[in-house]
Amino acid sequence: MASEIIEVEGHIIDSLILPKVMDKILAAGADYRVIEVDIGKTNADVSRARIEVTAADPDALLSLLDELQVHGANRVDVADAELVACDRDGILPAGFYSTTNLPTSVRIRGRLAEVEFPEMDCGLVYGQDGRLRAVPMHRARVGDLVVVGTEGVRVSPPERPRGHTPFEFMNSDVSSEKPKALLVGQVAARIRGAKAAGHKMLTVCGPAVIHTGAGPSVATLVREGWIDVLFAGNGFAAHDLESNVMGTSLGVSVSEGSAAEGGHSNHLRVINEIRRYGSIAAAVDAGYIDGGVMYECVKRGIPFVLGGSVRDDGPLPDVYANVVEAADAMRYLLPGVGVALMLASTLHAIATGNLMPAWVETFCVDINPAVVTKLADRGSHQALGIVTDVGLFASGLVEHLRLEPDVPVHARS
Amino acid sequence: MASEIIEVEGHIIDSLILPKVMDKILAAGADYRVIEVDIGKTNADVSRARIEVTAADPDALLSLLDELQVHGANRVDVADAELVACDRDGILPAGFYSTTNLPTSVRIRGRLAEVEFPEMDCGLVYGQDGRLRAVPMHRARVGDLVVVGTEGVRVSPPERPRGHTPFEFMNSDVSSEKPKALLVGQVAARIRGAKAAGHKMLTVCGPAVIHTGAGPSVATLVREGWIDVLFAGNGFAAHDLESNVMGTSLGVSVSEGSAAEGGHSNHLRVINEIRRYGSIAAAVDAGYIDGGVMYECVKRGIPFVLGGSVRDDGPLPDVYANVVEAADAMRYLLPGVGVALMLASTLHAIATGNLMPAWVETFCVDINPAVVTKLADRGSHQALGIVTDVGLFASGLVEHLRLEPDVPVHARS
Amino acid sequence: MASEIIEVEGHIIDSLILPKVMDKILAAGADYRVIEVDIGKTNADVSRARIEVTAADPDALLSLLDELQVHGANRVDVADAELVACDRDGILPAGFYSTTNLPTSVRIRGRLAEVEFPEMDCGLVYGQDGRLRAVPMHRARVGDLVVVGTEGVRVSPPERPRGHTPFEFMNSDVSSEKPKALLVGQVAARIRGAKAAGHKMLTVCGPAVIHTGAGPSVATLVREGWIDVLFAGNGFAAHDLESNVMGTSLGVSVSEGSAAEGGHSNHLRVINEIRRYGSIAAAVDAGYIDGGVMYECVKRGIPFVLGGSVRDDGPLPDVYANVVEAADAMRYLLPGVGVALMLASTLHAIATGNLMPAWVETFCVDINPAVVTKLADRGSHQALGIVTDVGLFASGLVEHLRLEPDVPVHARS
Amino acid sequence: MASEIIEVEGHIIDSLILPKVMDKILAAGADYRVIEVDIGKTNADVSRARIEVTAADPDALLSLLDELQVHGANRVDVADAELVACDRDGILPAGFYSTTNLPTSVRIRGRLAEVEFPEMDCGLVYGQDGRLRAVPMHRARVGDLVVVGTEGVRVSPPERPRGHTPFEFMNSDVSSEKPKALLVGQVAARIRGAKAAGHKMLTVCGPAVIHTGAGPSVATLVREGWIDVLFAGNGFAAHDLESNVMGTSLGVSVSEGSAAEGGHSNHLRVINEIRRYGSIAAAVDAGYIDGGVMYECVKRGIPFVLGGSVRDDGPLPDVYANVVEAADAMRYLLPGVGVALMLASTLHAIATGNLMPAWVETFCVDINPAVVTKLADRGSHQALGIVTDVGLFASGLVEHLRLEPDVPVHARS
């Protein structure tokens, strides 16, 4: 038998942290004893609990503590973290501390260092400059000092939005039977709030954004300064460009909804021409592209990352064929993002969710509840899934954002 | 081995009738020989084919011919139909001809009689007045003369909409990746056309119509004369009334989207009060109900049928607790209906589809593709499934129908 | 401002009761102050909390207390409940206490009376015999003494299964990405346990049970004594009988999976013949039906309720055309049921869930996650949703139940 | 106005080719006149039709002809194809003929050349050796002679499986309400047939194969010689390896179905270790991996391609980070494949479908009907979608394939 005392602090009751911790302990076949608990008297007060966890052996205890930390339960005993140097590029030391996307600090040589930009599933590298970074496996370099084990690591428990919100308890959020007109207005309000606070808005788009006719709405969001960063794949960009040049999306007329003759190869011809120009920006400059989401990004200087996938046709010259480089490019653009809108995207939305800190407020919109559930489960503790038609949602969002008098501006970062 | 010659006539190639007939013959392990085929030279011309069908034995042949007739393939040999009298109420003679919902005529005593209002899964009763009616099993009465076998029965093959339509080939229609804003406009145009031609519009509503915030839009469609008949269940009506009296739908605030306190019993209290008034109409007259879909129906004299189900709370006094009577009440209101709009309803939409002739143009709107596919597969050869958010669809439909200058009026029937 | 002190007791942390109560208070725009909290030291100890709730006015407070009681939060102050007599048949007094399906007791004239068989959405009628019953609205009779308001009513909070279970935290249970072979074994173990404890097993079946080839497995479960009560609709029974008489289900061959010739009317012909026999039992006795689920129920004397719906063909003579009577018949058979298996059924499964006390362990199996989520959200606090193929699930379940040596017997009740 | 005469030949009625052609012409706003039609007298005879197509102008006609050719309608007039040389690497000449995945031949300099291995969305490059190849855009090289326009190109219309099959008419195939036990046996029979004919079997796996417990079944299919080529992504391979080393899949115990402590980082640790070994094969050789799908592939020398994606953790050293190279690696392994099994995979299954000729018989198995529909719509005219639980399907498939006495052997290619 092996024991250790852990503590959790924050809104641990109504943010479900304490229940989850107890549940995890029992589910692991271990046991707990509550040593001390101090429940906040009011909604504004934080609560604290100290719990003794007992597991069958030290190994089981260790991996349980590891799991509990994901939920913000830290050891009371804070010793210095163990640092081990990488001995090969792209490989972390065995036993590396595997990050969450929550705010995290580590006691190193007697002092607390804060992780600069939390990202899940990374190692923690302590630099000679005293900075602590979440580093994905492939970017580890020989000699990097990496935190090993959970000793000395403290994470802050996630807080869910509190008070009277339209976004109800737990994940019953993901129902299709909600009044969407209301939700659109509430999402607009949150976006407006985040922008007003100086945060950037990231938008992640799947090809269905174009197929469902949401392209012009998203282009408007770029043109009018709401979208600061765009992530997508070859398909989204190709169909956006196709709809501009040919008036079709995957050969279906965007204005009439009927299949165009010869349309099945339209996107290929457009991709081929863009390859000839050398880049989307060059095609815009040459006047070949004169509207649409990608056009607005180029014109407004909005940065975008198009990540490749094995099913891509072409691909467009701007697409990162190397997916590891694509993810690195996405990482580069994330600091400063405070709100993320994921529209009809599975692959790129999940990829993005994996890279973002938990504090980014995320709205996942898709007509398929399975996709929305998958997205809301990952990536962010502040994710809200909305099961609705992306085409109708996007045009409603534009209307709502325009209703207010004050003109939004791009975030200064 | 047994053979028979059948013929099909109409747009048998592009309406897929001939391919389906050939497919059914082969799938049944039987064989065919094309005797004569006359393909229409142009899109406007009809085509004709005569095919000899050979099956293993007369029984297999008979049941195959029965199946083929569903697709409009009739025997060339037209003898008089056999008529057998019912010997017990509510039970058809063995071997009764089981109807489709296609236009059908029967040769009786040397003359062709047309089925007055085709309904699927019925028997055909030949009255002493020379009229031929589709009669559901439970309404058969002792002495009724019922058509037995397929001899003498001819059905007209279904035609699918032709030419340049937004509603593409086969059932790829049911995709969620379509520009819905377009579809809304096209549905509005079809409704306008049907109403202009003097047809009635039927609307079938599920409870999610209210949960998704579509209630006010549907109420507007009733108030402004678009909806002529309404079918629904206890749940839809109860939540419509609840949203009017309490401002909630199943306890969720319709204007704020958040759960109201004590809201879970709101619909029960409203049902209880309506039971006290004795009917929805009485509650409207007394001023207890002053808005919503049911209110508009009462005020405008729009007939409605609320069919009961085993999961009903209460139920409301207007609900038919006897489902056989409910279906009969629905049958009574169907003649004159030319277009049907099914909103977020599974049970009542399928029930309605079972009762309608194939010529009623039907639009099934639901966010769940499985429901839409199920509905589009049944009920009508002219059904179009639209996978989208009902709340956003309904408000768009109201906008589109209002756009046009001419004021719609209720169909005169 | 109005205040009241409430208390919750039980596994209020890890069963999420306290968090839910706090959440509901804040969501209602009210506020709380924790007066006293006593967290159980170990997993076996119960916890207790007293909380002062403050709302804007007495009405808001009252309806909030009403809502909180659904989650097991009772007023500390226990006065006698108010009783009001019904003045009309089928109508409860205004302000009636609307039941949950949790264990409930009421202080009446200074003594606690326990609700005999909790059912949600009912009124509580106090009989002259001192018994307290949950009575659906339509069965209230003039003079019945009905509990009004929440004063004096105490409910026990629901407990979720604790410890090391395959059924994880919250409703992530409903994922399709679980190893189903494992789940089948675990469901078998729970069924075995419930039967061994003398409980009955209820099974609710939809028509897809037959379409997916699960019919023989369910028939085996009846024949071998596992199923004690069966609820279904006309469609399930008709296709079960059709598959026995004709070898098809909705015209599709059950043994070959291909459409049979003439098959679309097979179920109609079988229904018509059963109507001639007068009942399924009569058709079994006459030898017309010699296998299948309904056959085994008749042979074994297993009671069943077939509830009607507006979409029914026929219907079969055993079907309750009156849905209120159908629900009453279902109520009659529920006492003694300890475990419920809902297979590919939406309508009848939801209807059943509405009638059952929260303590019945319920497994909902369907390939559509939306159905499973809907079912697991209602009916029972012990519901587990399993997204899988019903045909493959049922045959696995039979195998697992047969593996064990001891022969199960029908529960003695 | 511009006209041209086209012809179609084959089972053009029951394979729906003629109806589709007529439909496309009308949908494009063009018109047709049937010049000659010769319907095969029996099921074995082919049919032929010549149709004059008239469009508004030569451009519209040209793009319509282009579209019709996808369905096997060729111009009667066969002139030589136009060849244009590429002037830049990776870019096709404007107006390039965009391929289908149907058997295709082109008249070049008076002689017919057959496309060696049809792949959709490619250009056709005519080599100096007289061979004609489908070349994806990115592999075009300066000087390559590419077919431009549709002149001289003939494609063979697709044929769908004929006769008495379990796989019904059109895409109603994709229903979840089918008896899956039957389908498993029929899929087993088709696989057995394809292998007996010397074809290879390709399997494409998503991560849910492991999560649903299907891993050991797929490993068995490799070990026993059924699977000849494997395509997957980083996630599938990582969870297969994790389940072997740790006994978990994404941290969930594969044998118990419950979350393991500390399990969320299990796959990361395994990926990190495999990176240390340098490859999966090296880890197998070193004994670190001693079971599972990837292990069996290494041991048996079964080639696999792991294509990267932007959401990958790690990734594993065997993963192609460059997706264009991944697709090329997949192309390299496709010749000889006659049957493909796609298990719970969206991304890699669609990617594979894009690369395969239409003649490869394809079975797509997923619990989500939306995925199955998407896959069956693409990739192959012989695709069958099966909506079921992958875990239960795979174990059933192994049983069925083992039932037969003769031991299967790997295809000799």
Short mmCIF file of C-alpha atoms in Angstrom, two decimals, chain A residues 119-288:
data_model
loop_
_atom_site.label_atom_id
_atom_site.label_comp_id
_atom_site.label_asym_id
_atom_site.label_seq_id
_atom_site.Cartn_x
_atom_site.Cartn_y
_atom_site.Cartn_z
CA GLU A 119 -0.33 22.75 -24.90
CA MET A 120 -1.47 19.22 -24.21
CA ASP A 121 0.52 16.06 -24.90
CA CYS A 122 3.89 17.81 -24.80
CA GLY A 123 6.98 17.61 -22.64
CA LEU A 124 8.11 20.52 -20.46
CA VAL A 125 11.53 21.94 -21.35
CA TYR A 126 13.33 24.20 -18.90
CA GLY A 127 15.54 26.63 -20.75
CA GLN A 128 18.79 28.18 -19.63
CA ASP A 129 16.93 31.48 -19.65
CA GLY A 130 14.73 30.14 -16.84
CA ARG A 131 11.70 29.87 -19.12
CA LEU A 132 9.51 26.79 -19.13
CA ARG A 133 7.97 25.71 -22.40
CA ALA A 134 5.57 23.00 -23.57
CA VAL A 135 7.50 21.29 -26.36
CA PRO A 136 6.03 18.66 -28.68
CA MET A 137 8.08 15.49 -28.88
CA HIS A 138 9.45 16.11 -32.36
CA ARG A 139 10.96 19.44 -31.33
CA ALA A 140 12.92 18.10 -28.36
CA ARG A 141 16.67 18.54 -28.89
CA VAL A 142 19.69 16.81 -27.36
CA GLY A 143 20.51 18.46 -24.07
CA ASP A 144 17.05 19.93 -23.47
CA LEU A 145 16.20 19.66 -19.77
CA VAL A 146 12.83 17.93 -19.52
CA VAL A 147 10.58 17.56 -16.47
CA VAL A 148 10.24 13.89 -15.54
CA GLY A 149 7.50 12.55 -13.25
CA THR A 150 4.84 14.64 -11.56
CA GLU A 151 6.86 15.74 -8.56
CA GLY A 152 6.95 19.51 -8.30
CA VAL A 153 4.32 20.06 -10.98
CA ARG A 154 1.13 21.96 -10.13
CA VAL A 155 -1.75 22.60 -12.46
CA SER A 156 -4.68 24.93 -11.92
CA PRO A 157 -8.00 23.20 -12.12
CA PRO A 158 -10.20 24.20 -15.02
CA GLU A 159 -13.13 26.41 -14.23
CA ARG A 160 -16.28 26.20 -16.23
CA PRO A 161 -18.27 29.36 -16.99
CA ARG A 162 -20.37 30.19 -13.93
CA GLY A 163 -23.65 31.85 -13.32
CA HIS A 164 -26.63 32.33 -15.56
CA THR A 165 -25.46 31.19 -18.99
CA PRO A 166 -27.29 29.84 -21.99
CA PHE A 167 -24.79 27.03 -21.99
CA GLU A 168 -26.24 24.52 -19.63
CA PHE A 169 -24.86 22.06 -17.16
CA MET A 170 -22.48 19.42 -18.46
CA ASN A 171 -22.58 18.34 -22.03
CA SER A 172 -26.28 18.29 -22.63
CA ASP A 173 -25.17 21.38 -24.51
CA VAL A 174 -24.70 19.32 -27.58
CA SER A 175 -28.39 18.85 -28.27
CA SER A 176 -29.84 19.70 -31.65
CA GLU A 177 -33.09 20.65 -29.96
CA LYS A 178 -32.12 24.11 -28.86
CA PRO A 179 -33.31 27.45 -30.16
CA LYS A 180 -30.37 28.32 -32.42
CA ALA A 181 -31.40 31.88 -33.16
CA LEU A 182 -30.73 32.58 -29.48
CA LEU A 183 -27.42 30.80 -29.45
CA VAL A 184 -26.21 32.76 -32.46
CA GLY A 185 -26.79 35.99 -30.58
CA GLN A 186 -25.00 34.68 -27.53
CA VAL A 187 -22.01 33.49 -29.53
CA ALA A 188 -21.89 36.91 -31.18
CA ALA A 189 -21.83 38.53 -27.74
CA ARG A 190 -18.95 36.34 -26.57
CA ILE A 191 -16.97 37.07 -29.75
CA ARG A 192 -17.59 40.78 -29.35
CA GLY A 193 -16.45 40.55 -25.75
CA ALA A 194 -13.27 38.69 -26.57
CA LYS A 195 -12.39 41.11 -29.36
CA ALA A 196 -13.11 44.09 -27.11
CA ALA A 197 -10.68 42.58 -24.58
CA GLY A 198 -7.98 42.63 -27.24
CA HIS A 199 -8.06 38.92 -28.03
CA LYS A 200 -7.78 37.51 -31.52
CA MET A 201 -10.42 35.30 -33.07
CA LEU A 202 -9.32 32.12 -34.78
CA THR A 203 -11.62 30.42 -37.28
CA VAL A 204 -11.17 26.84 -38.47
CA CYS A 205 -13.11 25.91 -41.60
CA GLY A 206 -14.01 22.63 -43.29
CA PRO A 207 -15.05 22.28 -46.95
CA ALA A 208 -18.74 22.09 -46.00
CA VAL A 209 -18.50 25.79 -45.12
CA ILE A 210 -18.44 26.39 -48.86
CA HIS A 211 -20.88 23.60 -49.82
CA THR A 212 -23.50 24.93 -47.40
CA GLY A 213 -23.23 28.44 -48.77
CA ALA A 214 -21.49 29.91 -45.73
CA GLY A 215 -18.51 31.12 -47.77
CA PRO A 216 -19.71 34.71 -48.31
CA SER A 217 -20.54 35.04 -44.59
CA VAL A 218 -17.07 33.91 -43.55
CA ALA A 219 -15.54 36.21 -46.16
CA THR A 220 -17.52 39.05 -44.60
CA LEU A 221 -16.21 38.13 -41.15
CA VAL A 222 -12.66 38.44 -42.51
CA ARG A 223 -13.35 41.65 -44.41
CA GLU A 224 -15.03 43.32 -41.46
CA GLY A 225 -12.21 42.55 -39.09
CA TRP A 226 -13.65 39.77 -36.94
CA ILE A 227 -11.38 36.93 -37.98
CA ASP A 228 -7.68 37.33 -37.15
CA VAL A 229 -6.33 33.88 -37.94
CA LEU A 230 -7.64 31.15 -40.28
CA PHE A 231 -6.85 27.44 -40.24
CA ALA A 232 -8.19 25.09 -42.88
CA GLY A 233 -7.20 22.37 -45.32
CA ASN A 234 -6.71 22.10 -49.06
CA GLY A 235 -10.39 21.23 -49.58
CA PHE A 236 -11.79 24.35 -47.95
CA ALA A 237 -9.41 26.67 -49.80
CA ALA A 238 -9.88 24.88 -53.13
CA HIS A 239 -13.68 25.03 -52.95
CA ASP A 240 -13.59 28.66 -51.79
CA LEU A 241 -11.45 29.52 -54.81
CA GLU A 242 -13.57 27.30 -57.10
CA SER A 243 -16.74 29.03 -55.94
CA ASN A 244 -15.18 32.36 -56.75
CA VAL A 245 -13.77 31.44 -60.16
CA MET A 246 -16.40 28.96 -61.35
CA GLY A 247 -19.41 29.70 -59.15
CA THR A 248 -19.49 26.09 -57.99
CA SER A 249 -18.42 24.07 -54.94
CA LEU A 250 -17.35 20.53 -55.78
CA GLY A 251 -19.17 21.13 -59.03
CA VAL A 252 -22.45 22.20 -57.42
CA SER A 253 -23.60 25.68 -58.24
CA VAL A 254 -23.40 27.77 -55.11
CA SER A 255 -26.08 30.19 -56.25
CA GLU A 256 -28.50 27.63 -57.69
CA GLY A 257 -27.75 24.47 -55.74
CA SER A 258 -27.71 22.34 -58.89
CA ALA A 259 -24.83 20.37 -60.36
CA ALA A 260 -23.01 22.27 -63.04
CA GLU A 261 -22.04 20.48 -66.21
CA GLY A 262 -18.49 19.30 -66.18
CA GLY A 263 -18.32 20.56 -62.67
CA HIS A 264 -16.66 17.55 -61.07
CA SER A 265 -13.26 18.72 -62.25
CA ASN A 266 -13.76 22.44 -61.59
CA HIS A 267 -11.76 22.44 -58.37
CA LEU A 268 -8.91 20.56 -60.07
CA ARG A 269 -8.68 23.15 -62.84
CA VAL A 270 -8.64 25.97 -60.31
CA ILE A 271 -5.97 24.25 -58.21
CA ASN A 272 -3.91 23.70 -61.37
CA GLU A 273 -4.11 27.39 -62.28
CA ILE A 274 -3.21 28.53 -58.76
CA ARG A 275 -0.20 26.21 -58.95
CA ARG A 276 0.74 28.04 -62.13
CA TYR A 277 0.54 31.40 -60.33
CA GLY A 278 2.68 29.95 -57.56
CA SER A 279 0.48 30.94 -54.61
CA ILE A 280 -2.99 32.13 -53.72
CA ALA A 281 -1.58 35.58 -53.06
CA ALA A 282 -0.03 35.70 -56.52
CA ALA A 283 -3.35 34.63 -58.06
CA VAL A 284 -5.11 37.40 -56.13
CA ASP A 285 -2.54 39.96 -57.24
CA ALA A 286 -2.95 38.86 -60.85
CA GLY A 287 -6.71 39.33 -60.57
CA TYR A 288 -7.47 35.63 -61.14
#
